[in-house]
């Protein structure tokens, strides 16, 4: 029996994984952990210069490089794993493995106190690895569970649920962080560490609902375990040749690579920018991130509607232009209020550009393919490579110039190149496989 698309319970189950994993991106990669990391390492090493496995390096530069490395690992392993997942109908299994790696690594951060910086960086990288790896297979489910006319709205719904869930978890963490006496907590570090623990538990618990409803091996592919590696590689190679023939996909991925370098770098390092460049306190930084998350919810739906009216390409171009002005503003802003205003506009385009980037690519994938994970591995490899380049460039510019504002200005280059390729990209949908 063939799988029926657009089932409400399956789509809601799929969207709920955004709810489950987005607590990582908000609490660990965007708000509490970056601030906690900066403060604890600065205290442990009496300054911003830390010692990591015997090497001395700036704490924020080390953090940028560690994120780059984790995404580089995904770039190297995701393609072959996606080929194996397609060949053996193992997308959900792979998704589970990376989910548990990420969630338990978040739990392990509970034991990071600044002095054991190697522990903190290693599990920070593993948490990032688990999150990024799970999304390779999560995204690949979209064209399998829904028809093309639903892609934009479903993708927007997933990101919106992620923003709502992550905000709820963060608010709960903030109550403990800012009012520890209400809970009889005397330790200054326990509230932050407890938030890392709850992120891991939240991620594990809610992902089980997604795993329950998501289909498994819907194409009923037979598995030959003795040759699964070679078959997986052949599956990937077959999709690679199909992508090479698809000019729309190639041009879109080039554009996506450049503008996503800027988008993801801003998202991952906004908190460290506010803390270091503007001396924002932890509560002000977290308030800023909350503004971004809350504005991102209507932003995702707003640009989904704009895409219905003017098309995906037009919506993406509008958002990239806004991102360019945001980076220019970050270079010159001086006051906290200016930073909050900037956060509003970043939030508005953050949800839209993430959800629309995913759904746009889904529309370019041949409708009758059964190799969705392999197709999405090219999307995710492009995404993660762009994060590697973006975060590494951000850290390198700061290290070379000694000023993080120069790093923000440099991101304009990524957005500008991405904008150029978006103009050359045509939404010619090749919805059937080449013979």
PDB file of N, CA and C in Angstrom, residues 300-350:
ATOM      1  N   UNK A 300       7.847  34.166   9.436  1.00  0.00           N
ATOM      2  CA  UNK A 300       7.822  32.944   8.622  1.00  0.00           C
ATOM      3  C   UNK A 300       6.554  32.873   7.784  1.00  0.00           C
ATOM      4  N   UNK A 301       5.402  33.197   8.403  1.00  0.00           N
ATOM      5  CA  UNK A 301       4.138  33.165   7.678  1.00  0.00           C
ATOM      6  C   UNK A 301       4.015  34.321   6.689  1.00  0.00           C
ATOM      7  N   UNK A 302       4.555  35.486   7.071  1.00  0.00           N
ATOM      8  CA  UNK A 302       4.489  36.664   6.203  1.00  0.00           C
ATOM      9  C   UNK A 302       5.167  36.403   4.860  1.00  0.00           C
ATOM     10  N   UNK A 303       6.377  35.839   4.919  1.00  0.00           N
ATOM     11  CA  UNK A 303       7.105  35.618   3.671  1.00  0.00           C
ATOM     12  C   UNK A 303       6.598  34.383   2.921  1.00  0.00           C
ATOM     13  N   UNK A 304       5.924  33.471   3.637  1.00  0.00           N
ATOM     14  CA  UNK A 304       5.257  32.361   2.941  1.00  0.00           C
ATOM     15  C   UNK A 304       4.101  32.909   2.110  1.00  0.00           C
ATOM     16  N   UNK A 305       3.381  33.884   2.677  1.00  0.00           N
ATOM     17  CA  UNK A 305       2.291  34.523   1.939  1.00  0.00           C
ATOM     18  C   UNK A 305       2.831  35.353   0.773  1.00  0.00           C
ATOM     19  N   UNK A 306       3.949  36.046   1.018  1.00  0.00           N
ATOM     20  CA  UNK A 306       4.557  36.838  -0.053  1.00  0.00           C
ATOM     21  C   UNK A 306       4.980  35.943  -1.203  1.00  0.00           C
ATOM     22  N   UNK A 307       5.461  34.751  -0.882  1.00  0.00           N
ATOM     23  CA  UNK A 307       5.884  33.816  -1.931  1.00  0.00           C
ATOM     24  C   UNK A 307       4.689  33.333  -2.745  1.00  0.00           C
ATOM     25  N   UNK A 308       3.516  33.192  -2.100  1.00  0.00           N
ATOM     26  CA  UNK A 308       2.313  32.819  -2.834  1.00  0.00           C
ATOM     27  C   UNK A 308       1.919  33.912  -3.819  1.00  0.00           C
ATOM     28  N   UNK A 309       2.151  35.165  -3.422  1.00  0.00           N
ATOM     29  CA  UNK A 309       1.758  36.313  -4.241  1.00  0.00           C
ATOM     30  C   UNK A 309       2.766  36.621  -5.340  1.00  0.00           C
ATOM     31  N   UNK A 310       4.060  36.659  -4.980  1.00  0.00           N
ATOM     32  CA  UNK A 310       5.101  37.086  -5.917  1.00  0.00           C
ATOM     33  C   UNK A 310       6.121  35.990  -6.263  1.00  0.00           C
ATOM     34  N   UNK A 311       6.015  34.846  -5.629  1.00  0.00           N
ATOM     35  CA  UNK A 311       6.943  33.761  -5.919  1.00  0.00           C
ATOM     36  C   UNK A 311       8.073  33.653  -4.900  1.00  0.00           C
ATOM     37  N   UNK A 312       8.648  32.450  -4.806  1.00  0.00           N
ATOM     38  CA  UNK A 312       9.718  32.185  -3.829  1.00  0.00           C
ATOM     39  C   UNK A 312      10.953  33.042  -4.078  1.00  0.00           C
ATOM     40  N   UNK A 313      11.326  33.176  -5.345  1.00  0.00           N
ATOM     41  CA  UNK A 313      12.539  33.924  -5.685  1.00  0.00           C
ATOM     42  C   UNK A 313      12.429  35.376  -5.235  1.00  0.00           C
ATOM     43  N   UNK A 314      11.306  36.009  -5.506  1.00  0.00           N
ATOM     44  CA  UNK A 314      11.108  37.407  -5.116  1.00  0.00           C
ATOM     45  C   UNK A 314      11.201  37.566  -3.601  1.00  0.00           C
ATOM     46  N   UNK A 315      10.559  36.661  -2.864  1.00  0.00           N
ATOM     47  CA  UNK A 315      10.575  36.733  -1.400  1.00  0.00           C
ATOM     48  C   UNK A 315      11.993  36.597  -0.848  1.00  0.00           C
ATOM     49  N   UNK A 316      12.754  35.671  -1.413  1.00  0.00           N
ATOM     50  CA  UNK A 316      14.131  35.470  -0.969  1.00  0.00           C
ATOM     51  C   UNK A 316      14.985  36.708  -1.238  1.00  0.00           C
ATOM     52  N   UNK A 317      14.807  37.331  -2.402  1.00  0.00           N
ATOM     53  CA  UNK A 317      15.574  38.529  -2.741  1.00  0.00           C
ATOM     54  C   UNK A 317      15.281  39.657  -1.754  1.00  0.00           C
ATOM     55  N   UNK A 318      13.999  39.866  -1.428  1.00  0.00           N
ATOM     56  CA  UNK A 318      13.621  40.907  -0.474  1.00  0.00           C
ATOM     57  C   UNK A 318      14.299  40.680   0.872  1.00  0.00           C
ATOM     58  N   UNK A 319      14.301  39.426   1.327  1.00  0.00           N
ATOM     59  CA  UNK A 319      14.889  39.128   2.637  1.00  0.00           C
ATOM     60  C   UNK A 319      16.408  39.308   2.645  1.00  0.00           C
ATOM     61  N   UNK A 320      17.072  38.913   1.577  1.00  0.00           N
ATOM     62  CA  UNK A 320      18.528  39.073   1.513  1.00  0.00           C
ATOM     63  C   UNK A 320      18.909  40.549   1.549  1.00  0.00           C
ATOM     64  N   UNK A 321      18.136  41.393   0.865  1.00  0.00           N
ATOM     65  CA  UNK A 321      18.395  42.832   0.900  1.00  0.00           C
ATOM     66  C   UNK A 321      18.274  43.364   2.324  1.00  0.00           C
ATOM     67  N   UNK A 322      17.272  42.903   3.053  1.00  0.00           N
ATOM     68  CA  UNK A 322      17.104  43.325   4.451  1.00  0.00           C
ATOM     69  C   UNK A 322      18.288  42.867   5.293  1.00  0.00           C
ATOM     70  N   UNK A 323      18.779  41.661   5.028  1.00  0.00           N
ATOM     71  CA  UNK A 323      19.939  41.151   5.758  1.00  0.00           C
ATOM     72  C   UNK A 323      21.178  42.014   5.506  1.00  0.00           C
ATOM     73  N   UNK A 324      21.354  42.493   4.286  1.00  0.00           N
ATOM     74  CA  UNK A 324      22.505  43.348   3.970  1.00  0.00           C
ATOM     75  C   UNK A 324      22.467  44.617   4.809  1.00  0.00           C
ATOM     76  N   UNK A 325      21.303  45.251   4.863  1.00  0.00           N
ATOM     77  CA  UNK A 325      21.183  46.469   5.664  1.00  0.00           C
ATOM     78  C   UNK A 325      21.361  46.182   7.157  1.00  0.00           C
ATOM     79  N   UNK A 326      20.967  44.990   7.606  1.00  0.00           N
ATOM     80  CA  UNK A 326      21.137  44.614   9.011  1.00  0.00           C
ATOM     81  C   UNK A 326      22.617  44.528   9.381  1.00  0.00           C
ATOM     82  N   UNK A 327      23.425  43.949   8.504  1.00  0.00           N
ATOM     83  CA  UNK A 327      24.865  43.834   8.767  1.00  0.00           C
ATOM     84  C   UNK A 327      25.554  45.191   8.746  1.00  0.00           C
ATOM     85  N   UNK A 328      25.139  46.048   7.812  1.00  0.00           N
ATOM     86  CA  UNK A 328      25.691  47.404   7.774  1.00  0.00           C
ATOM     87  C   UNK A 328      25.347  48.159   9.050  1.00  0.00           C
ATOM     88  N   UNK A 329      24.134  47.977   9.525  1.00  0.00           N
ATOM     89  CA  UNK A 329      23.710  48.633  10.756  1.00  0.00           C
ATOM     90  C   UNK A 329      24.493  48.108  11.955  1.00  0.00           C
ATOM     91  N   UNK A 330      24.772  46.792  11.973  1.00  0.00           N
ATOM     92  CA  UNK A 330      25.526  46.201  13.091  1.00  0.00           C
ATOM     93  C   UNK A 330      26.924  46.801  13.191  1.00  0.00           C
ATOM     94  N   UNK A 331      27.485  47.183  12.057  1.00  0.00           N
ATOM     95  CA  UNK A 331      28.831  47.761  12.053  1.00  0.00           C
ATOM     96  C   UNK A 331      28.864  49.141  12.705  1.00  0.00           C
ATOM     97  N   UNK A 332      27.782  49.911  12.568  1.00  0.00           N
ATOM     98  CA  UNK A 332      27.806  51.301  13.045  1.00  0.00           C
ATOM     99  C   UNK A 332      27.003  51.548  14.316  1.00  0.00           C
ATOM    100  N   UNK A 333      26.141  50.634  14.714  1.00  0.00           N
ATOM    101  CA  UNK A 333      25.281  50.912  15.867  1.00  0.00           C
ATOM    102  C   UNK A 333      26.110  51.073  17.141  1.00  0.00           C
ATOM    103  N   UNK A 334      25.577  51.874  18.067  1.00  0.00           N
ATOM    104  CA  UNK A 334      26.314  52.194  19.291  1.00  0.00           C
ATOM    105  C   UNK A 334      25.506  51.952  20.569  1.00  0.00           C
ATOM    106  N   UNK A 335      24.201  52.074  20.504  1.00  0.00           N
ATOM    107  CA  UNK A 335      23.386  52.009  21.719  1.00  0.00           C
ATOM    108  C   UNK A 335      22.630  50.686  21.811  1.00  0.00           C
ATOM    109  N   UNK A 336      22.189  50.411  23.028  1.00  0.00           N
ATOM    110  CA  UNK A 336      21.420  49.190  23.262  1.00  0.00           C
ATOM    111  C   UNK A 336      20.091  49.228  22.513  1.00  0.00           C
ATOM    112  N   UNK A 337      19.440  50.387  22.494  1.00  0.00           N
ATOM    113  CA  UNK A 337      18.156  50.501  21.804  1.00  0.00           C
ATOM    114  C   UNK A 337      18.294  50.244  20.306  1.00  0.00           C
ATOM    115  N   UNK A 338      19.394  50.688  19.722  1.00  0.00           N
ATOM    116  CA  UNK A 338      19.648  50.423  18.306  1.00  0.00           C
ATOM    117  C   UNK A 338      19.804  48.920  18.055  1.00  0.00           C
ATOM    118  N   UNK A 339      20.417  48.249  19.012  1.00  0.00           N
ATOM    119  CA  UNK A 339      20.595  46.803  18.911  1.00  0.00           C
ATOM    120  C   UNK A 339      19.244  46.085  18.965  1.00  0.00           C
ATOM    121  N   UNK A 340      18.316  46.576  19.814  1.00  0.00           N
ATOM    122  CA  UNK A 340      16.996  45.974  19.914  1.00  0.00           C
ATOM    123  C   UNK A 340      16.202  46.167  18.618  1.00  0.00           C
ATOM    124  N   UNK A 341      16.313  47.355  18.030  1.00  0.00           N
ATOM    125  CA  UNK A 341      15.624  47.620  16.761  1.00  0.00           C
ATOM    126  C   UNK A 341      16.162  46.708  15.663  1.00  0.00           C
ATOM    127  N   UNK A 342      17.494  46.564  15.649  1.00  0.00           N
ATOM    128  CA  UNK A 342      18.111  45.659  14.682  1.00  0.00           C
ATOM    129  C   UNK A 342      17.609  44.233  14.886  1.00  0.00           C
ATOM    130  N   UNK A 343      17.471  43.821  16.153  1.00  0.00           N
ATOM    131  CA  UNK A 343      16.998  42.474  16.462  1.00  0.00           C
ATOM    132  C   UNK A 343      15.599  42.232  15.897  1.00  0.00           C
ATOM    133  N   UNK A 344      14.765  43.265  15.917  1.00  0.00           N
ATOM    134  CA  UNK A 344      13.409  43.145  15.382  1.00  0.00           C
ATOM    135  C   UNK A 344      13.445  42.788  13.905  1.00  0.00           C
ATOM    136  N   UNK A 345      14.255  43.500  13.128  1.00  0.00           N
ATOM    137  CA  UNK A 345      14.318  43.252  11.686  1.00  0.00           C
ATOM    138  C   UNK A 345      15.009  41.926  11.370  1.00  0.00           C
ATOM    139  N   UNK A 346      16.009  41.565  12.178  1.00  0.00           N
ATOM    140  CA  UNK A 346      16.653  40.260  11.998  1.00  0.00           C
ATOM    141  C   UNK A 346      15.645  39.141  12.225  1.00  0.00           C
ATOM    142  N   UNK A 347      14.846  39.276  13.285  1.00  0.00           N
ATOM    143  CA  UNK A 347      13.833  38.264  13.567  1.00  0.00           C
ATOM    144  C   UNK A 347      12.813  38.144  12.460  1.00  0.00           C
ATOM    145  N   UNK A 348      12.429  39.280  11.892  1.00  0.00           N
ATOM    146  CA  UNK A 348      11.421  39.288  10.836  1.00  0.00           C
ATOM    147  C   UNK A 348      11.853  38.458   9.634  1.00  0.00           C
ATOM    148  N   UNK A 349      13.135  38.556   9.274  1.00  0.00           N
ATOM    149  CA  UNK A 349      13.610  37.833   8.093  1.00  0.00           C
ATOM    150  C   UNK A 349      14.238  36.483   8.431  1.00  0.00           C
ATOM    151  N   UNK A 350      14.547  36.253   9.703  1.00  0.00           N
ATOM    152  CA  UNK A 350      15.183  34.994  10.079  1.00  0.00           C
ATOM    153  C   UNK A 350      14.242  33.814   9.843  1.00  0.00           C
TER     154      UNK A 350
END
